[in-house]
Amino acid sequence: MRLRFLAGDVWVGLRRNLSMAVSVVLVTMVSLYLLGLGLLAQRQADAMKGYWYDRVQVSVFLCSRGSLQPNCGGMPVTEDQKATIKSQLEEMKPLVKQVFFESEEEAFQRFSEQFKNTPLVGNISVGDIPSSYRVQLSDPTRYEVVVSAFQNAPGVASVQDQEKVLKKFFTVINYVTLFAVIVAGLMVLCATLLMATTIRQAAFSRRREIGIMRLVGASNFAIRTPFIVEVLIAALAGAALAIGMLWATVHFIFNRYLTNIVLNQALISANDVWAIAPYLAGGVVALAVVTSTVTLWRYLRV
Amino acid sequence: MIRFENVTKTYPRGTRPALEDVSLEIERGQFVFLVGPSGSGKSTVLRLVIREEPTTSGSVLVAGHDLGLLPPRKVPRLRRQIGTVFQDFRLLPNKTVAQNVAFALQVLGKPNRLIRTLVPETLAVVGLEGKGRRMPHELSGGEQQRVAIARAVVNKPAVLLADEPTGNLDPATSLDIVRLLATINASGTTVLMATHDNVIVDEFRRRVVELADGRVVRDEAQGLYVPKEAPVPAPAPERDPDDLWSDPDNGDWADEIVRGEG
Ligand SMILES: Nc1ncnc2c1ncn2[C@@H]1O[C@H](COP(=O)(O)OP(=O)(O)O)[C@@H](O)[C@H]1O
Ligand SMILES: [Mg+2]
């Protein structure tokens, strides 16, 4: 089969079946968009996990002047207490991978940097954020060990593990992903059925041509390729639109409105869209080829 | 060229065999009339030759190949060796005469250069020079059948099958069409033509194979439609009520290409 003849055949087929082709494009677009959102939500969760796991998992906040925690008794932490805490943390190696001290001054600096374009900065001064030991664990899931060891230690105001804070957030993300993937799954099912119907419609409207092709000895490949290519073009057009919409979503909504908030560095970006795009496109190619092959095999007499 | 060895064919929904223990040998270059009343199994013979249907028992050999042993993916290659024409022409109504003929080459992936020389050449052979740009509906029945013949032979097949090619044509046009088939036969193509047109068979005096109820009842070298000694039967009806392919009143000839609800 010559390429130009195939192209002409496909073009005629698409035009003759335009409404079906358009619906394949749209349904593919919506299903891939939802699927893409689910995948991006997971990547967002992974990015944040990576971000936090690379940094601090447990913060041991120390008493400062005016701390209200009963453990402090209103007194700031003493140098002795600090030394004890420090050496106890060092003893917990290798679970404790790294410990560093953040003074009140440094805490203030970090906060100002993170929220530099928000009104929060003006309302806070040195000393409002207590000094702390920031502990990095070799196994972030075993934070409980550190928490229980220091919760009521002298000079410790509170022990905060990021895991617990982030867990809620990850749970929400997981539900969002689950929802997106379920709806996407239903839409993919719709897309599959629609592709099958489209093929049958196309085969029916070209049954004379197919009859002649079989009679003169055209190969199955020659008979089926135009149908497969038609569905493939429609599905890829849908995939391209979906990827465009995902990019727009990340670029305009995510990166523009959520920028400069706490997790600045841990946000997904257009790069993540490009990273999942090949999988979406590849998946849709596989789906279109398998669906049309199976439909033709079942529906078209050879 | 074509050989039937004790072939029996029963259709899946058929009650009795359409062909029963048929043995037949057609040599390369022969011209054979396959005659018999409606429902005697003529079309079934042709369908078995192009492997449109498998045999129930026995074997069909074409050019030495046992079609029962032919894997499905090689069936197209077999069909490229065989041209087929039908009573209802089966032209594509939205293509010109030349495009209809070219279609048979395009779907086989032949280069355009070849198509541009072969199509006018073949149209000339069938007597349609200069009519390449006409649409099928602008042609007479006889001319449409010539287009169908051109499409069947443009790829230079070794065998030409014709299933009642004159069934829709008036007697004079019918004779012209069979003369054309005879010309094609003279250039070396084996021709097997199913017909129940006694005038034509008697006029051409070629080999006659007669079927009745799925059995070969006569095989004569230069036969007549009815052997001299037998009484003349009533002429067969114009159209075969059992022929699922060619009845134009009962849906499209191509309907069985696709299955189920359309
Ligand atoms: N697809 C089919 N399914 C069932 N029976 C069929 C089918 N095609 C033909 N037959 C039966 O097989 C017999 C021979 O048919 P056919 O070969 O078409 O005869 P002819 O061409 O001589 O009229 C007939 O009895 C017909 O009813
Ligand atoms: Mg018949």
Coordinates of C-alpha atoms in Angstrom, one line a residue, chain B:
Chain B
M1 CA -5.0 -25.2 -13.1
I2 CA -8.1 -25.8 -11.0
R3 CA -8.8 -29.2 -9.5
F4 CA -11.7 -30.5 -7.3
E5 CA -11.2 -33.8 -5.6
N6 CA -14.3 -35.3 -4.2
V7 CA -15.4 -32.0 -2.9
T8 CA -18.5 -31.8 -0.6
K9 CA -19.7 -28.4 0.7
T10 CA -22.4 -28.0 3.3
Y11 CA -23.1 -24.4 4.4
P12 CA -23.3 -23.9 8.2
R13 CA -27.0 -23.3 8.0
G14 CA -27.6 -25.5 5.0
T15 CA -29.8 -28.5 5.3
R16 CA -28.4 -30.5 2.3
P17 CA -25.0 -30.2 0.7
A18 CA -24.6 -27.4 -1.9
L19 CA -22.0 -29.6 -3.5
E20 CA -21.6 -33.3 -3.2
D21 CA -18.6 -35.4 -4.1
V22 CA -17.6 -33.1 -7.0
S23 CA -14.4 -34.0 -8.9
L24 CA -13.3 -31.7 -11.7
E25 CA -10.1 -30.8 -13.5
I26 CA -9.8 -27.6 -15.5
E27 CA -6.6 -27.2 -17.4
R28 CA -4.6 -24.0 -17.9
G29 CA -5.9 -21.9 -20.7
Q30 CA -9.3 -23.7 -20.9
F31 CA -12.7 -21.9 -21.2
V32 CA -15.4 -23.7 -19.3
F33 CA -19.1 -23.1 -18.9
L34 CA -20.5 -24.2 -15.6
V35 CA -24.2 -24.7 -16.2
G36 CA -27.2 -25.9 -14.2
P37 CA -30.4 -24.5 -12.7
S38 CA -30.5 -22.1 -9.8
G39 CA -29.3 -23.6 -6.6
S40 CA -27.4 -26.3 -8.3
G41 CA -24.1 -25.1 -6.8
K42 CA -22.4 -23.0 -9.5
S43 CA -21.6 -20.1 -7.3
T44 CA -20.5 -22.4 -4.6
V45 CA -17.8 -23.8 -7.0
L46 CA -16.5 -20.3 -7.7
R47 CA -16.5 -19.4 -4.0
L48 CA -14.4 -22.5 -3.2
V49 CA -11.9 -21.5 -5.9
I50 CA -11.2 -18.1 -4.3
R51 CA -11.4 -19.6 -0.8
E52 CA -14.3 -17.4 0.1
E53 CA -15.6 -20.6 1.7
P54 CA -13.8 -23.7 3.0
T55 CA -14.7 -27.2 1.7
T56 CA -16.5 -29.5 4.1
S57 CA -14.6 -32.5 2.7
G58 CA -12.4 -33.2 -0.2
S59 CA -9.8 -30.7 -1.6
V60 CA -9.7 -27.9 -4.0
L61 CA -6.3 -27.3 -5.7
V62 CA -5.5 -24.1 -7.6
A63 CA -2.2 -24.0 -9.5
G64 CA -1.1 -27.0 -7.5
H65 CA -1.8 -25.5 -4.1
D66 CA -4.3 -27.3 -1.9
L67 CA -6.5 -24.5 -0.6
G68 CA -7.4 -26.5 2.5
L69 CA -3.8 -26.3 3.6
L70 CA -3.4 -22.7 2.7
P71 CA -2.9 -20.5 5.8
P72 CA -5.4 -17.6 5.9
R73 CA -2.7 -15.0 5.6
K74 CA -1.8 -16.5 2.1
V75 CA -5.4 -16.3 0.8
P76 CA -4.9 -12.7 -0.5
R77 CA -1.9 -14.0 -2.6
L78 CA -4.2 -16.7 -4.1
R79 CA -6.8 -14.1 -4.9
R80 CA -4.3 -12.0 -6.8
Q81 CA -4.0 -14.8 -9.2
I82 CA -7.7 -15.0 -9.8
G83 CA -10.0 -12.3 -11.3
T84 CA -13.7 -12.4 -10.5
V85 CA -16.7 -10.8 -12.1
F86 CA -20.3 -11.0 -11.0
Q87 CA -23.8 -10.5 -12.3
D88 CA -24.2 -7.2 -10.5
F89 CA -20.8 -5.7 -11.6
R90 CA -19.9 -4.4 -8.1
L91 CA -18.3 -1.2 -9.2
L92 CA -17.6 1.6 -6.7
P93 CA -20.3 4.2 -7.5
N94 CA -18.2 7.2 -6.3
K95 CA -15.2 6.4 -8.4
T96 CA -14.7 7.0 -12.1
V97 CA -14.2 4.0 -14.5
A98 CA -10.4 4.5 -14.5
Q99 CA -10.4 4.9 -10.7
N100 CA -12.4 1.7 -10.3
V101 CA -9.8 -0.2 -12.3
A102 CA -6.9 1.5 -10.7
F103 CA -8.3 0.7 -7.2
A104 CA -7.5 -3.0 -7.8
L105 CA -3.8 -2.1 -8.3
Q106 CA -3.6 0.6 -5.6
V107 CA -4.8 -1.7 -2.8
L108 CA -2.0 -4.1 -3.8
G109 CA 0.5 -1.3 -3.5
K110 CA 1.5 -1.1 -7.1
P111 CA 3.5 1.9 -8.1
N112 CA 1.7 4.8 -9.7
R113 CA 3.9 4.6 -12.8
L114 CA 2.7 1.1 -13.5
I115 CA -1.0 2.0 -12.7
R116 CA -0.9 4.9 -15.2
T117 CA 0.1 2.6 -18.1
L118 CA -1.9 -0.5 -17.1
V119 CA -5.3 1.1 -16.6
P120 CA -5.7 2.7 -20.1
E121 CA -4.2 -0.4 -21.6
T122 CA -6.7 -2.6 -19.9
L123 CA -9.6 -0.3 -20.7
A124 CA -8.6 -0.5 -24.4
V125 CA -8.6 -4.3 -24.2
V126 CA -12.2 -4.3 -22.9
G127 CA -13.3 -1.8 -25.5
L128 CA -13.7 1.3 -23.2
E129 CA -11.0 3.6 -24.6
G130 CA -11.8 7.2 -23.8
K131 CA -14.4 6.3 -21.2
G132 CA -12.0 6.3 -18.2
R133 CA -13.4 9.5 -16.7
R134 CA -17.1 8.4 -16.8
M135 CA -18.9 7.5 -13.6
P136 CA -20.4 4.0 -13.5
H137 CA -24.0 5.4 -13.6
E138 CA -23.2 7.0 -16.9
L139 CA -22.6 3.7 -18.5
S140 CA -24.8 1.0 -19.9
G141 CA -25.0 -2.4 -18.2
G142 CA -22.7 -3.9 -20.8
E143 CA -20.2 -1.2 -20.3
Q144 CA -20.3 -1.5 -16.6
Q145 CA -19.6 -5.2 -16.9
R146 CA -16.6 -4.4 -19.1
V147 CA -15.3 -2.1 -16.4
A148 CA -15.7 -5.0 -13.9
I149 CA -13.8 -7.3 -16.3
A150 CA -11.1 -4.7 -16.7
R151 CA -10.7 -4.5 -13.0
A152 CA -10.6 -8.3 -12.7
V153 CA -7.9 -8.7 -15.4
V154 CA -5.8 -5.5 -14.9
N155 CA -3.4 -7.4 -12.6
K156 CA -3.1 -10.1 -15.2
P157 CA -4.5 -13.1 -13.2
A158 CA -4.0 -16.6 -14.4
V159 CA -7.7 -17.4 -13.9
L160 CA -10.9 -15.4 -14.5
L161 CA -14.0 -16.5 -12.8
A162 CA -17.4 -15.1 -13.9
D163 CA -20.6 -15.8 -12.0
E164 CA -23.5 -15.2 -14.4
P165 CA -21.8 -12.2 -15.9
T166 CA -24.6 -11.8 -18.4
G167 CA -27.4 -12.3 -16.0
N168 CA -28.4 -8.6 -16.0
L169 CA -27.8 -8.0 -19.7
D170 CA -29.8 -8.3 -22.9
P171 CA -28.9 -11.1 -25.3
A172 CA -26.9 -9.1 -27.8
T173 CA -24.8 -7.4 -25.0
S174 CA -24.4 -10.8 -23.4
L175 CA -22.8 -12.2 -26.5
D176 CA -20.4 -9.2 -26.7
I177 CA -19.4 -9.8 -23.1
V178 CA -18.7 -13.5 -23.6
R179 CA -16.8 -12.7 -26.7
L180 CA -14.6 -10.4 -24.6
L181 CA -14.1 -13.3 -22.1
A182 CA -13.2 -15.5 -25.1
T183 CA -10.6 -12.9 -26.2
I184 CA -9.1 -12.8 -22.7
N185 CA -9.1 -16.6 -22.7
A186 CA -7.3 -16.6 -26.1
S187 CA -4.4 -14.6 -24.5
G188 CA -3.9 -17.5 -22.0
T189 CA -6.2 -16.8 -19.1
T190 CA -8.2 -19.8 -17.8
V191 CA -11.9 -18.8 -17.8
L192 CA -14.6 -20.5 -15.7
M193 CA -18.0 -19.0 -16.3
A194 CA -21.1 -19.9 -14.4
T195 CA -24.3 -19.3 -16.5
H196 CA -27.7 -20.5 -17.2
D197 CA -27.9 -18.7 -20.6
N198 CA -28.5 -21.5 -23.1
V199 CA -28.1 -19.3 -26.1
I200 CA -24.6 -18.3 -25.2
V201 CA -23.5 -21.8 -24.3
D202 CA -24.8 -23.1 -27.6
E203 CA -23.2 -20.3 -29.6
F204 CA -19.7 -20.7 -28.2
R205 CA -19.5 -24.6 -28.1
R206 CA -16.9 -24.8 -25.3
R207 CA -16.4 -27.3 -22.6
V208 CA -19.6 -27.6 -20.5
V209 CA -19.8 -28.8 -16.9
E210 CA -23.3 -29.3 -15.8
L211 CA -24.3 -29.4 -12.1
A212 CA -27.6 -30.6 -10.7
D213 CA -28.3 -30.6 -7.0
G214 CA -24.7 -30.2 -6.2
R215 CA -23.4 -33.0 -8.4
V216 CA -21.6 -33.0 -11.8
V217 CA -24.1 -34.7 -14.1
R218 CA -22.3 -33.9 -17.4
D219 CA -18.8 -32.8 -18.6
E220 CA -18.6 -32.4 -22.3
A221 CA -15.7 -31.1 -24.4
Q222 CA -17.7 -28.9 -26.9
G223 CA -21.1 -29.1 -25.3
L224 CA -24.5 -27.5 -25.8
Y225 CA -26.5 -26.1 -22.9
V226 CA -28.7 -29.1 -23.2
P227 CA -27.4 -32.3 -24.6
K228 CA -29.0 -33.1 -28.0
E229 CA -30.8 -36.2 -26.9
A230 CA -32.5 -34.7 -23.8
P231 CA -35.7 -32.7 -23.8
V232 CA -35.4 -28.9 -23.5
P233 CA -36.2 -27.9 -19.9
A234 CA -38.1 -24.7 -19.1
P235 CA -35.6 -21.7 -19.0
A236 CA -34.1 -21.0 -15.6
P237 CA -35.4 -18.0 -13.8
E238 CA -33.6 -14.7 -14.3
R239 CA -32.5 -14.3 -10.7
D240 CA -31.6 -16.9 -8.2
P241 CA -33.7 -16.5 -5.0
D242 CA -31.1 -18.4 -2.9
D243 CA -28.1 -16.4 -4.1
L244 CA -27.2 -14.4 -1.0
W245 CA -24.7 -12.3 -2.8
S246 CA -26.4 -10.9 -5.9
D247 CA -30.0 -10.3 -5.1
P248 CA -30.1 -6.5 -5.3
D249 CA -33.5 -6.3 -3.7
N250 CA -32.4 -7.8 -0.5
G251 CA -29.8 -5.3 0.7
D252 CA -26.3 -4.5 -0.4
W253 CA -24.1 -7.0 -2.0
A254 CA -21.3 -6.0 0.4
D255 CA -23.4 -6.4 3.5
E256 CA -21.8 -9.6 4.5
I257 CA -18.4 -8.0 4.7
V258 CA -19.3 -6.6 8.1
R259 CA -21.0 -8.4 10.9
G260 CA -23.8 -7.8 13.3
E261 CA -25.6 -4.5 13.6
G262 CA -24.0 -1.9 11.4

